[in-house]
Amino acid sequence: MKFQLLETVVLLRDMPEHGLRAGDLGVVVEVYGPEGLEVEFVTASGRAQAVLTLSPKDVRKLSPEDMFAVRPLQRVP
């Protein structure tokens, strides 16, 4: 699947080491060809939680059936 710069994506797996859960939203900030993406995840207040290099298999595009939700931040030790 091809992703575009500044596209909003959905994380498909938990990443507790970064305080992230499956379903969290991120924004594609760089595309490294077909096998890599740089994705930024931010809190509701706009603070960057994580900027990660991920595989396109780690995220999916938003769907018209998606519902937004809010959850408390998982603190990373």
PDB file of C-alpha atoms in Angstrom:
ATOM      1  CA  MET A   1       0.000   0.000   0.000  1.00  0.00           C
ATOM      2  CA  LYS A   2       1.292   3.441  -0.908  1.00  0.00           C
ATOM      3  CA  PHE A   3       1.290   6.204   1.692  1.00  0.00           C
ATOM      4  CA  GLN A   4       1.583   9.943   1.119  1.00  0.00           C
ATOM      5  CA  LEU A   5       3.396  12.628   3.122  1.00  0.00           C
ATOM      6  CA  LEU A   6       1.190  14.133   5.843  1.00  0.00           C
ATOM      7  CA  GLU A   7      -1.337  11.302   5.554  1.00  0.00           C
ATOM      8  CA  THR A   8      -2.986  10.251   8.822  1.00  0.00           C
ATOM      9  CA  VAL A   9      -2.516   6.555   9.585  1.00  0.00           C
ATOM     10  CA  VAL A  10      -3.655   4.073  12.247  1.00  0.00           C
ATOM     11  CA  LEU A  11      -1.119   2.007  14.216  1.00  0.00           C
ATOM     12  CA  LEU A  12      -1.869  -1.729  13.950  1.00  0.00           C
ATOM     13  CA  ARG A  13       0.104  -3.044  16.932  1.00  0.00           C
ATOM     14  CA  ASP A  14       0.881  -2.045  20.491  1.00  0.00           C
ATOM     15  CA  MET A  15       4.270  -0.425  21.024  1.00  0.00           C
ATOM     16  CA  PRO A  16       4.417  -0.054  24.829  1.00  0.00           C
ATOM     17  CA  GLU A  17       8.086   0.927  24.733  1.00  0.00           C
ATOM     18  CA  HIS A  18       6.885   4.164  23.061  1.00  0.00           C
ATOM     19  CA  GLY A  19       3.631   4.545  25.003  1.00  0.00           C
ATOM     20  CA  LEU A  20       1.561   3.618  21.932  1.00  0.00           C
ATOM     21  CA  ARG A  21      -1.350   1.230  21.405  1.00  0.00           C
ATOM     22  CA  ALA A  22      -2.940  -0.275  18.336  1.00  0.00           C
ATOM     23  CA  GLY A  23      -5.484   2.240  17.065  1.00  0.00           C
ATOM     24  CA  ASP A  24      -3.406   5.336  17.844  1.00  0.00           C
ATOM     25  CA  LEU A  25      -3.263   7.894  15.045  1.00  0.00           C
ATOM     26  CA  GLY A  26      -0.041   9.139  13.504  1.00  0.00           C
ATOM     27  CA  VAL A  27       1.023  11.297  10.567  1.00  0.00           C
ATOM     28  CA  VAL A  28       3.427  10.185   7.849  1.00  0.00           C
ATOM     29  CA  VAL A  29       6.307  12.677   7.908  1.00  0.00           C
ATOM     30  CA  GLU A  30       8.618  10.834   5.489  1.00  0.00           C
ATOM     31  CA  VAL A  31       8.324   7.992   2.986  1.00  0.00           C
ATOM     32  CA  TYR A  32      11.404   5.807   2.489  1.00  0.00           C
ATOM     33  CA  GLY A  33      10.344   3.963  -0.640  1.00  0.00           C
ATOM     34  CA  PRO A  34       7.940   1.027  -0.494  1.00  0.00           C
ATOM     35  CA  GLU A  35       9.374  -0.483   2.702  1.00  0.00           C
ATOM     36  CA  GLY A  36       9.643   2.348   5.214  1.00  0.00           C
ATOM     37  CA  LEU A  37       7.743   5.268   6.716  1.00  0.00           C
ATOM     38  CA  GLU A  38       8.574   7.856   9.334  1.00  0.00           C
ATOM     39  CA  VAL A  39       5.436   8.392  11.427  1.00  0.00           C
ATOM     40  CA  GLU A  40       4.908  10.994  14.153  1.00  0.00           C
ATOM     41  CA  PHE A  41       2.476  10.346  17.015  1.00  0.00           C
ATOM     42  CA  VAL A  42       1.327  13.287  19.133  1.00  0.00           C
ATOM     43  CA  THR A  43      -0.782  13.763  22.248  1.00  0.00           C
ATOM     44  CA  ALA A  44      -4.090  15.653  22.100  1.00  0.00           C
ATOM     45  CA  SER A  45      -2.244  18.739  23.397  1.00  0.00           C
ATOM     46  CA  GLY A  46       0.149  18.577  20.428  1.00  0.00           C
ATOM     47  CA  ARG A  47       3.247  17.236  22.218  1.00  0.00           C
ATOM     48  CA  ALA A  48       5.230  14.672  20.214  1.00  0.00           C
ATOM     49  CA  GLN A  49       4.977  11.251  21.855  1.00  0.00           C
ATOM     50  CA  ALA A  50       7.117   9.350  19.323  1.00  0.00           C
ATOM     51  CA  VAL A  51       8.601   9.630  15.851  1.00  0.00           C
ATOM     52  CA  LEU A  52       9.210   6.126  14.516  1.00  0.00           C
ATOM     53  CA  THR A  53      10.447   4.454  11.371  1.00  0.00           C
ATOM     54  CA  LEU A  54       7.848   1.795  10.607  1.00  0.00           C
ATOM     55  CA  SER A  55       7.016  -0.733   7.949  1.00  0.00           C
ATOM     56  CA  PRO A  56       3.878  -0.091   5.906  1.00  0.00           C
ATOM     57  CA  LYS A  57       2.608  -3.321   7.514  1.00  0.00           C
ATOM     58  CA  ASP A  58       2.602  -1.543  10.925  1.00  0.00           C
ATOM     59  CA  VAL A  59      -0.036   1.002   9.892  1.00  0.00           C
ATOM     60  CA  ARG A  60      -3.144   1.335   7.758  1.00  0.00           C
ATOM     61  CA  LYS A  61      -5.006   4.165   6.100  1.00  0.00           C
ATOM     62  CA  LEU A  62      -8.030   5.688   7.815  1.00  0.00           C
ATOM     63  CA  SER A  63     -11.391   4.205   6.878  1.00  0.00           C
ATOM     64  CA  PRO A  64     -14.743   6.028   6.629  1.00  0.00           C
ATOM     65  CA  GLU A  65     -15.966   3.662   9.377  1.00  0.00           C
ATOM     66  CA  ASP A  66     -13.235   4.683  11.874  1.00  0.00           C
ATOM     67  CA  MET A  67     -14.257   6.325  15.150  1.00  0.00           C
ATOM     68  CA  PHE A  68     -11.956   8.633  17.128  1.00  0.00           C
ATOM     69  CA  ALA A  69     -11.388   7.907  20.818  1.00  0.00           C
ATOM     70  CA  VAL A  70      -9.373   9.425  23.649  1.00  0.00           C
ATOM     71  CA  ARG A  71      -7.317   7.457  26.165  1.00  0.00           C
ATOM     72  CA  PRO A  72      -4.824   8.350  28.889  1.00  0.00           C
ATOM     73  CA  LEU A  73      -1.187   8.312  27.838  1.00  0.00           C
ATOM     74  CA  GLN A  74       0.854   5.256  28.758  1.00  0.00           C
ATOM     75  CA  ARG A  75       3.950   6.524  30.519  1.00  0.00           C
ATOM     76  CA  VAL A  76       7.215   5.028  29.336  1.00  0.00           C
ATOM     77  CA  PRO A  77       9.563   4.250  32.240  1.00  0.00           C
TER      78      PRO A  77
END
